[in-house]
mmCIF file with all atom_site columns, C-alpha atoms in Angstrom:
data_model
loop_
_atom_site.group_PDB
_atom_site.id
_atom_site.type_symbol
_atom_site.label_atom_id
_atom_site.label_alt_id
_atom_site.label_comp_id
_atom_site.label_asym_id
_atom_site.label_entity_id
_atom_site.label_seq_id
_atom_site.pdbx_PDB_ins_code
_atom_site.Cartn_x
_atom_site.Cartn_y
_atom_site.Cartn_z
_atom_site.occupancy
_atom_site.B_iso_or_equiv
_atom_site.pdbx_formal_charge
_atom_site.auth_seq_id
_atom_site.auth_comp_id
_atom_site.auth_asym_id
_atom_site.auth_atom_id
_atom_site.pdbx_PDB_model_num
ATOM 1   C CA . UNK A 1 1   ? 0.000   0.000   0.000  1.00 60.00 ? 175 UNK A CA 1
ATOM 2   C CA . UNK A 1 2   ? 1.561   3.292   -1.003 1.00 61.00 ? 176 UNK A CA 1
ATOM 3   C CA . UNK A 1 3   ? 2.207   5.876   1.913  1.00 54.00 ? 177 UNK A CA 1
ATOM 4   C CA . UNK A 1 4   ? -0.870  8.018   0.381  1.00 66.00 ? 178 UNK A CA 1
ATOM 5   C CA . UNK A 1 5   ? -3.518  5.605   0.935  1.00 71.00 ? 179 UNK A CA 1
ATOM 6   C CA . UNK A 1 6   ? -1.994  4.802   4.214  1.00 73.00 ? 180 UNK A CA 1
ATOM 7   C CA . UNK A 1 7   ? -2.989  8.377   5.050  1.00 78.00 ? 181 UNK A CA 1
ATOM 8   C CA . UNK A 1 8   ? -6.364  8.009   4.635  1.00 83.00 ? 182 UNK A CA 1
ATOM 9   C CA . UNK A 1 9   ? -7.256  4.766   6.353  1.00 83.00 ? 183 UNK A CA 1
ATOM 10  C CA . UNK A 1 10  ? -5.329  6.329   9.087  1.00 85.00 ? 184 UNK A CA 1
ATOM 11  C CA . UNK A 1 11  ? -7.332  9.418   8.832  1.00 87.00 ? 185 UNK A CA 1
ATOM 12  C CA . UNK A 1 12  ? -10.314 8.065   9.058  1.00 89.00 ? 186 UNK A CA 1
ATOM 13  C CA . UNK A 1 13  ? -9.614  5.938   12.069 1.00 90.00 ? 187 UNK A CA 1
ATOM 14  C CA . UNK A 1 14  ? -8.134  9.639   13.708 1.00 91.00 ? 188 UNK A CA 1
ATOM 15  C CA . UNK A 1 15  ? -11.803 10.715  12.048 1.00 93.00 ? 189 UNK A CA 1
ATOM 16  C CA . UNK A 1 16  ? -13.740 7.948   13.777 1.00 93.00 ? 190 UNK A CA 1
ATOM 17  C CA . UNK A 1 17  ? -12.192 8.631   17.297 1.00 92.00 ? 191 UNK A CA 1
ATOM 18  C CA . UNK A 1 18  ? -12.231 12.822  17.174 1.00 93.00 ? 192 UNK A CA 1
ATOM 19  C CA . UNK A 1 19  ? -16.040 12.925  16.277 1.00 94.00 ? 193 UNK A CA 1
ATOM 20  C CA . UNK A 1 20  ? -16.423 9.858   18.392 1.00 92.00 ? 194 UNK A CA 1
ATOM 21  C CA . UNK A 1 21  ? -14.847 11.468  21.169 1.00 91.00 ? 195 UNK A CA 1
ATOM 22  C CA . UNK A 1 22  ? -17.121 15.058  20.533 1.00 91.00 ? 196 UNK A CA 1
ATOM 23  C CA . UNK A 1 23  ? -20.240 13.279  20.803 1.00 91.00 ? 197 UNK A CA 1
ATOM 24  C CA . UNK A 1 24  ? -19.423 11.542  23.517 1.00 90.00 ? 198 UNK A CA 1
ATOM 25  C CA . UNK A 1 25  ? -18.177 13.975  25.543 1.00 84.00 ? 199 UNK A CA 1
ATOM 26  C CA . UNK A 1 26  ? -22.044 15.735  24.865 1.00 86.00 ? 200 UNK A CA 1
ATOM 27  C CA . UNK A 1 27  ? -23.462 12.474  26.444 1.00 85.00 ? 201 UNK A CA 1
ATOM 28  C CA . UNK A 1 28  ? -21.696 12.002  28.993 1.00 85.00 ? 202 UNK A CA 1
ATOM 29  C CA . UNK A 1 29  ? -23.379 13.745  31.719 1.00 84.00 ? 203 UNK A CA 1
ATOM 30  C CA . UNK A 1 30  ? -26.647 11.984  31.015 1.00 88.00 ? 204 UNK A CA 1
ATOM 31  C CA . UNK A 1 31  ? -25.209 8.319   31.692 1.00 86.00 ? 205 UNK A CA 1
ATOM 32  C CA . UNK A 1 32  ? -24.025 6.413   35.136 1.00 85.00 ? 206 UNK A CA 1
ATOM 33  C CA . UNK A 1 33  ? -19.763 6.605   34.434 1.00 83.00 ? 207 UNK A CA 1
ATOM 34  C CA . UNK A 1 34  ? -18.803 3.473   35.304 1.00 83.00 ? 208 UNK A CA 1
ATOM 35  C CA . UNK A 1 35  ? -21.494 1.695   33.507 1.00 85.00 ? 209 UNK A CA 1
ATOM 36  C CA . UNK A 1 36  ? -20.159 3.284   30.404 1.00 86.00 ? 210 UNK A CA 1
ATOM 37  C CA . UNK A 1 37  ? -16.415 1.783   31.830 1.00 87.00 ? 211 UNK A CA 1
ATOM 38  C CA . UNK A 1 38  ? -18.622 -2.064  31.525 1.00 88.00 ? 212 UNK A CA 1
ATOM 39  C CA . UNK A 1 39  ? -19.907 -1.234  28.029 1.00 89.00 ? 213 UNK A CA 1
ATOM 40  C CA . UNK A 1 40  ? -16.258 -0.605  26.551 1.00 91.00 ? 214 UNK A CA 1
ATOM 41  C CA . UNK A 1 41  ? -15.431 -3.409  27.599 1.00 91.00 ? 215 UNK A CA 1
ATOM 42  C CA . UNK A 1 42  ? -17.767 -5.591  25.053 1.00 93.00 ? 216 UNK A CA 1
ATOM 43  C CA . UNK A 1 43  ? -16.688 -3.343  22.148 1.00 93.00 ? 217 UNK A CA 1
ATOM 44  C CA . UNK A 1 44  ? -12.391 -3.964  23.318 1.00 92.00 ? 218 UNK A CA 1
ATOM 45  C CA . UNK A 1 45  ? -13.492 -7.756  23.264 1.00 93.00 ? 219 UNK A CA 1
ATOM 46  C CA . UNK A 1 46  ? -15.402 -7.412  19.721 1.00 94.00 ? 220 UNK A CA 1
ATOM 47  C CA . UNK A 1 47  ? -12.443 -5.700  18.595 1.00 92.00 ? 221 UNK A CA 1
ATOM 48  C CA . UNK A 1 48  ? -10.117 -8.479  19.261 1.00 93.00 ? 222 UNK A CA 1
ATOM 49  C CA . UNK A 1 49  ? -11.962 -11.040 17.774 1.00 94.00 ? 223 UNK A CA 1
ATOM 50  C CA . UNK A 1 50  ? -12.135 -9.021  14.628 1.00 95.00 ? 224 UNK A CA 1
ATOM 51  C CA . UNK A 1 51  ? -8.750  -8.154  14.457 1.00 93.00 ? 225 UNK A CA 1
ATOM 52  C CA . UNK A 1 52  ? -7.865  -11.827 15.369 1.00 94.00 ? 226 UNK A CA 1
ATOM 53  C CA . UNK A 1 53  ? -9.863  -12.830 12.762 1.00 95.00 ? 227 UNK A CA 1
ATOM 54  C CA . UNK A 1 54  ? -7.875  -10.939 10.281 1.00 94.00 ? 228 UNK A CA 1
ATOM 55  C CA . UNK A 1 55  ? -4.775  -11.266 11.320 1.00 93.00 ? 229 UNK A CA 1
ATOM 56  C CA . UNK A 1 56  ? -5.173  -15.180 11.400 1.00 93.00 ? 230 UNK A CA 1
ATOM 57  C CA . UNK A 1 57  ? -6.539  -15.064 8.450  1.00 93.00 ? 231 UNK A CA 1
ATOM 58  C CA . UNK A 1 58  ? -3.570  -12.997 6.778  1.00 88.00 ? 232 UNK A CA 1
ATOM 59  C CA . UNK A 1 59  ? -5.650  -10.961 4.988  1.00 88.00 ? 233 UNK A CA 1
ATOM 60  C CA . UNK A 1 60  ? -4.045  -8.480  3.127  1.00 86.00 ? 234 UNK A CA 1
ATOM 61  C CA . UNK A 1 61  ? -7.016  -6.106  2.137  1.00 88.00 ? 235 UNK A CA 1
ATOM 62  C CA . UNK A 1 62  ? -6.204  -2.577  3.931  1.00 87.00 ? 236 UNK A CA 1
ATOM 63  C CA . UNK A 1 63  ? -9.763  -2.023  4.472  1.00 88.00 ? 237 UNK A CA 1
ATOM 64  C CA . UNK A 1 64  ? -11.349 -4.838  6.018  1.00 91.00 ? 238 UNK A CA 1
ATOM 65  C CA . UNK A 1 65  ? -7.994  -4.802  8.119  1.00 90.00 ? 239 UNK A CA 1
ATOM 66  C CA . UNK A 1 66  ? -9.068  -1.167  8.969  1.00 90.00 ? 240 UNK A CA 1
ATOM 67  C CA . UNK A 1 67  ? -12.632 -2.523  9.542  1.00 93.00 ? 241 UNK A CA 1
ATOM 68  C CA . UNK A 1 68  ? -11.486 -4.713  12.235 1.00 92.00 ? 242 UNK A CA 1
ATOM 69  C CA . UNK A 1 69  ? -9.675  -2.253  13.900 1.00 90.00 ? 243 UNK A CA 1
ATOM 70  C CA . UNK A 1 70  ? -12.450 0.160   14.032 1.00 93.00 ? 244 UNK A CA 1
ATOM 71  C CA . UNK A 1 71  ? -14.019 -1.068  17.096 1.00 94.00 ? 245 UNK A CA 1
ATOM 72  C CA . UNK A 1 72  ? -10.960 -0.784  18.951 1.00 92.00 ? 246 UNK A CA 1
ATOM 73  C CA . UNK A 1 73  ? -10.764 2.772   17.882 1.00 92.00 ? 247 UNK A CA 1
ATOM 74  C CA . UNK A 1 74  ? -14.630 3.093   19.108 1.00 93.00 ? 248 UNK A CA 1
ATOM 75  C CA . UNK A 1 75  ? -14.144 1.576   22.402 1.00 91.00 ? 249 UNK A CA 1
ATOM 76  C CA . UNK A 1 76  ? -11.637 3.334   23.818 1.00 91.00 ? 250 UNK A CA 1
ATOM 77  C CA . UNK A 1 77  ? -13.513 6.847   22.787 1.00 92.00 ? 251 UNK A CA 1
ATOM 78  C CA . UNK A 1 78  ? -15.607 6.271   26.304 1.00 89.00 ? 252 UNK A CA 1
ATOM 79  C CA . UNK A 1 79  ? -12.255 4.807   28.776 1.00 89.00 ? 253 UNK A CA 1
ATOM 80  C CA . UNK A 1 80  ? -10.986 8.136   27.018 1.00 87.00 ? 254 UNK A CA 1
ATOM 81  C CA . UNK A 1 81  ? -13.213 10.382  27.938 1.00 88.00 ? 255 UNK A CA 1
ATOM 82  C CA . UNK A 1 82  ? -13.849 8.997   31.197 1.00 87.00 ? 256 UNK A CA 1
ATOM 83  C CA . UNK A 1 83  ? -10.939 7.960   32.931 1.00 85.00 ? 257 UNK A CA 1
ATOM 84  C CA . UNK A 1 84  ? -8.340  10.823  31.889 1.00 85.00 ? 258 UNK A CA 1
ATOM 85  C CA . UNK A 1 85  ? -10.186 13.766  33.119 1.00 83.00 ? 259 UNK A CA 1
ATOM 86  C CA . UNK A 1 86  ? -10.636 11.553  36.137 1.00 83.00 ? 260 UNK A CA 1
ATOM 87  C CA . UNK A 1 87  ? -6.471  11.163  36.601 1.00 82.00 ? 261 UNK A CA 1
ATOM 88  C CA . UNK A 1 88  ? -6.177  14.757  36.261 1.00 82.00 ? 262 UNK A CA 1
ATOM 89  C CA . UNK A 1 89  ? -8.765  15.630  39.160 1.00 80.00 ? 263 UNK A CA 1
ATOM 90  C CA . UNK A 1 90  ? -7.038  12.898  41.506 1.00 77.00 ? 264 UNK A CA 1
ATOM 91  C CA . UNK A 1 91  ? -4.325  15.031  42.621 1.00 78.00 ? 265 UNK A CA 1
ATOM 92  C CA . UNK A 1 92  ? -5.644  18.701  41.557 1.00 79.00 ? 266 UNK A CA 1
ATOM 93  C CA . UNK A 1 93  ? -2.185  20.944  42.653 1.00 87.00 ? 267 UNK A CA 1
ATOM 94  C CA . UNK A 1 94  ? -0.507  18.695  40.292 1.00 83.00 ? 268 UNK A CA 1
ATOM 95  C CA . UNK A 1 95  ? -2.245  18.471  37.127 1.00 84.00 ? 269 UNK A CA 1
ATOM 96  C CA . UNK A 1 96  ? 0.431   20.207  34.725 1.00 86.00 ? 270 UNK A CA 1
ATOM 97  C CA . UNK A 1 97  ? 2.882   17.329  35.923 1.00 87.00 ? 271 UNK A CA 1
ATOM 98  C CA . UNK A 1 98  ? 0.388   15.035  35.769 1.00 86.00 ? 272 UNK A CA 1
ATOM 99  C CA . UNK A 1 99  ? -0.638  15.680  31.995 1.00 88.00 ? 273 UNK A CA 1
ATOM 100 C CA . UNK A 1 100 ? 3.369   15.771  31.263 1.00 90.00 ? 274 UNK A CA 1
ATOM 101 C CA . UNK A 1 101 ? 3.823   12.635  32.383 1.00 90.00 ? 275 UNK A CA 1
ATOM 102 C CA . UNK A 1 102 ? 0.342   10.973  30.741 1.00 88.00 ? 276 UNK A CA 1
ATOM 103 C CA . UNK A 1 103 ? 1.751   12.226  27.508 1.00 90.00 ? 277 UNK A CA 1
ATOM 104 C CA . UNK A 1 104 ? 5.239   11.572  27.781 1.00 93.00 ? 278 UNK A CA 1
ATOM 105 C CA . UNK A 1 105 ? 4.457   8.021   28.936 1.00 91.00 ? 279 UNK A CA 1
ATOM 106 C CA . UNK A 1 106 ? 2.077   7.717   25.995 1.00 89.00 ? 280 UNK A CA 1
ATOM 107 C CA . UNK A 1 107 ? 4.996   9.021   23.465 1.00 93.00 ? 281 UNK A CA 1
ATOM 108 C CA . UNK A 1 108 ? 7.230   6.526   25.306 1.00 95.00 ? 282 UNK A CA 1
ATOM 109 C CA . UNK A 1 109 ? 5.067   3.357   24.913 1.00 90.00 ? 283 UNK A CA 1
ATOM 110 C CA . UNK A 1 110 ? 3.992   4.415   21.086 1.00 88.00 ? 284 UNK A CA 1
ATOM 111 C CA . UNK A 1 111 ? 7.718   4.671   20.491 1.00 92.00 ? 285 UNK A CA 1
ATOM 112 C CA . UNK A 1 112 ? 8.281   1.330   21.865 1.00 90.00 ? 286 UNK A CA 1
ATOM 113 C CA . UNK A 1 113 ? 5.646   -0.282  20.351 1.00 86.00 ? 287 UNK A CA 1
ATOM 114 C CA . UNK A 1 114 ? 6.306   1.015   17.210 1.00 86.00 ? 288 UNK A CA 1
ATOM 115 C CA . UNK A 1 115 ? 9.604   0.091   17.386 1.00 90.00 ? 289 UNK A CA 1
ATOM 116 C CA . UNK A 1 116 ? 9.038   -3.423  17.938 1.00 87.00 ? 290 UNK A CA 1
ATOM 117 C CA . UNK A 1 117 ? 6.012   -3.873  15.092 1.00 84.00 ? 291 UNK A CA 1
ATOM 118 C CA . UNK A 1 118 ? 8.743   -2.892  13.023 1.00 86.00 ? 292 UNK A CA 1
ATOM 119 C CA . UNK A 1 119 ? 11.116  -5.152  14.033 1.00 87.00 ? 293 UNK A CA 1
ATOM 120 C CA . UNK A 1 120 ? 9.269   -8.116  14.087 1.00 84.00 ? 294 UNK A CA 1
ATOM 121 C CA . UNK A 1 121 ? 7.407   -7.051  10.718 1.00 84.00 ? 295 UNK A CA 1
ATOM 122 C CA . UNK A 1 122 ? 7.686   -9.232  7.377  1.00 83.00 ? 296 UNK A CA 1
ATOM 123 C CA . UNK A 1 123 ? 5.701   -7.951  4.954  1.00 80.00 ? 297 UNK A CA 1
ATOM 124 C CA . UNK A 1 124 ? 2.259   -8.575  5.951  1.00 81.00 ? 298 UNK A CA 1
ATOM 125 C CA . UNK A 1 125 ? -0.268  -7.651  8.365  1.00 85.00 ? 299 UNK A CA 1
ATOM 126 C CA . UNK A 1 126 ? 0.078   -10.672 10.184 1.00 88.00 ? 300 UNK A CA 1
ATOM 127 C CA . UNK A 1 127 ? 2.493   -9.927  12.943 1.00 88.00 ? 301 UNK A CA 1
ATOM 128 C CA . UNK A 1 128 ? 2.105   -6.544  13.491 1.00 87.00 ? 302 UNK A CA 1
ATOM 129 C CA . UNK A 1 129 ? -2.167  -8.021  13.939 1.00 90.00 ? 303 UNK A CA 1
ATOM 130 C CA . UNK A 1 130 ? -0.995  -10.559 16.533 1.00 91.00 ? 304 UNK A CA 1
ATOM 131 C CA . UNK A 1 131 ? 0.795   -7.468  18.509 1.00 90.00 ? 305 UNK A CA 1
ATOM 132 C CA . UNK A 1 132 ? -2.168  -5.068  18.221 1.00 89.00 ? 306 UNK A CA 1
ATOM 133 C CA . UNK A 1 133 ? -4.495  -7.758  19.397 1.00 91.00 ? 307 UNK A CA 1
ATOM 134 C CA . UNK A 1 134 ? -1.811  -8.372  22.753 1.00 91.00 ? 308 UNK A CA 1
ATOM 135 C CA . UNK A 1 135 ? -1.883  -5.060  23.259 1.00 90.00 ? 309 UNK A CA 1
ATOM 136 C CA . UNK A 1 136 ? -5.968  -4.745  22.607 1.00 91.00 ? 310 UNK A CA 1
ATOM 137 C CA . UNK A 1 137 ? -6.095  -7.955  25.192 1.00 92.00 ? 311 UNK A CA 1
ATOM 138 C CA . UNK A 1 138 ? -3.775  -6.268  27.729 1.00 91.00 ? 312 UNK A CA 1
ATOM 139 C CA . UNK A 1 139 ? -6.106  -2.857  27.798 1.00 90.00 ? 313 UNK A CA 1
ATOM 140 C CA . UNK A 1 140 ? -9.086  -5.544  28.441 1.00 91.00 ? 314 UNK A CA 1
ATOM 141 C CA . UNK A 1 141 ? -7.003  -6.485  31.400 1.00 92.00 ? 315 UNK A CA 1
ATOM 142 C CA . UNK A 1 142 ? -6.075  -2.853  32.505 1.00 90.00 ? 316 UNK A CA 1
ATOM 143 C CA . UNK A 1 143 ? -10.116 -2.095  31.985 1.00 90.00 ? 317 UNK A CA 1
ATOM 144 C CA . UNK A 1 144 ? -11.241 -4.969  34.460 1.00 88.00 ? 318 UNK A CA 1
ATOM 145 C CA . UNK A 1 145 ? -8.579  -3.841  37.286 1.00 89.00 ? 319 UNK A CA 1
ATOM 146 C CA . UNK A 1 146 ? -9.769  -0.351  37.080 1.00 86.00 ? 320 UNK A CA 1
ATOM 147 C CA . UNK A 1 147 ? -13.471 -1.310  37.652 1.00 84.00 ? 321 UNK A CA 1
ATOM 148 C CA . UNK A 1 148 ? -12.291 -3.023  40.578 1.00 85.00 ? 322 UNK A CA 1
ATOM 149 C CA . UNK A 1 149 ? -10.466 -0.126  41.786 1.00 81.00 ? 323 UNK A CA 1
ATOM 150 C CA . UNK A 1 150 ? -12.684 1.224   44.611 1.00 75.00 ? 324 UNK A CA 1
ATOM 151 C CA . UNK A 1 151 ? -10.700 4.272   45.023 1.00 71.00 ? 325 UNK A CA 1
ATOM 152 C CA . UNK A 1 152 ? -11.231 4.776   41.260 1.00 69.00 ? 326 UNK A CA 1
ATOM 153 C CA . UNK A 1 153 ? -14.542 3.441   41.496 1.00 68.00 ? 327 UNK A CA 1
ATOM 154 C CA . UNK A 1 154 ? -15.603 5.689   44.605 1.00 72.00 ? 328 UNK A CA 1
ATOM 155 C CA . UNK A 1 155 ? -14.764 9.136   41.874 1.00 65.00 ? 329 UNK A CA 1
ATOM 156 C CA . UNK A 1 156 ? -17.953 8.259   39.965 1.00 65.00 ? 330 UNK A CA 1
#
């Protein structure tokens, strides 16, 4: 796939999640939070299975291999919205270093994780699919332990 058409099934994932995460944030207030938390959770496992699917598959078709990854992209619109607003209010005097070190941790783990797909990639979708769907199972994981965070839990 050229670089230019890897642009746009990028951009519409980026698409998917900024609208996503507008009209979410709008309905938000109307909704019981940590319910919300429960229902990601179905759409993280849907994802999975698609991109599973796929990548088991070996499918080489950049669209249904965007396809599969679009739930992913959907689910974690409402963990998101939710649950980063919530770090920032958990120690209020330090929010700026707070938000520093969400985002540098986030730059740090992209980097990493980029830098292994590309290590262990070979041409196809295939093992870059089986790390995206680790790293989909692991935020499953992180998901369940933060719904049975009661200090987390006792914020909503």
């Amino acid at each position: 796939m050229s670089l230019e058409h890897f642009g746009y099934y990028q951009g519409a994932l980026a698409l998917v999640f900024a609208l996503g995460s507008l009209l979410f944030g709008l309905m938000l207030p109307r909704y019981n939070q940590k319910k919300l938390l429960t229902v990601s959770i179905p759409i993280f496992i849907f994802g999975f299975i698609s991109l599973a699917w796929v990548t088991i598959q070996d499918i080489p078709n950049p669209l249904l291999i965007t396809l599969a990854f679009l739930p992913f992209i959907i689910g974690q619109i409402i963990p998101g919205t939710i649950l980063y607003p919530l770090s920032l209010s958990l120690v209020p005097q330090a929010k700026g270093r707070i938000t520093a070190i969400l985002q540098g941790g986030r730059l740090i783990f992209s980097s990493f994780c980029l830098q292994l797909a590309g290590y262990f990639y070979q041409g196809s979708f295939q093992n870059i699919g089986v790390i995206i769907s680790f790293f989909i199972l692991m935020t499953v994981i992180a998901l369940f332990f933060v719904l049975k965070n009661r200090e987390i839990m006792k914020a909503f």
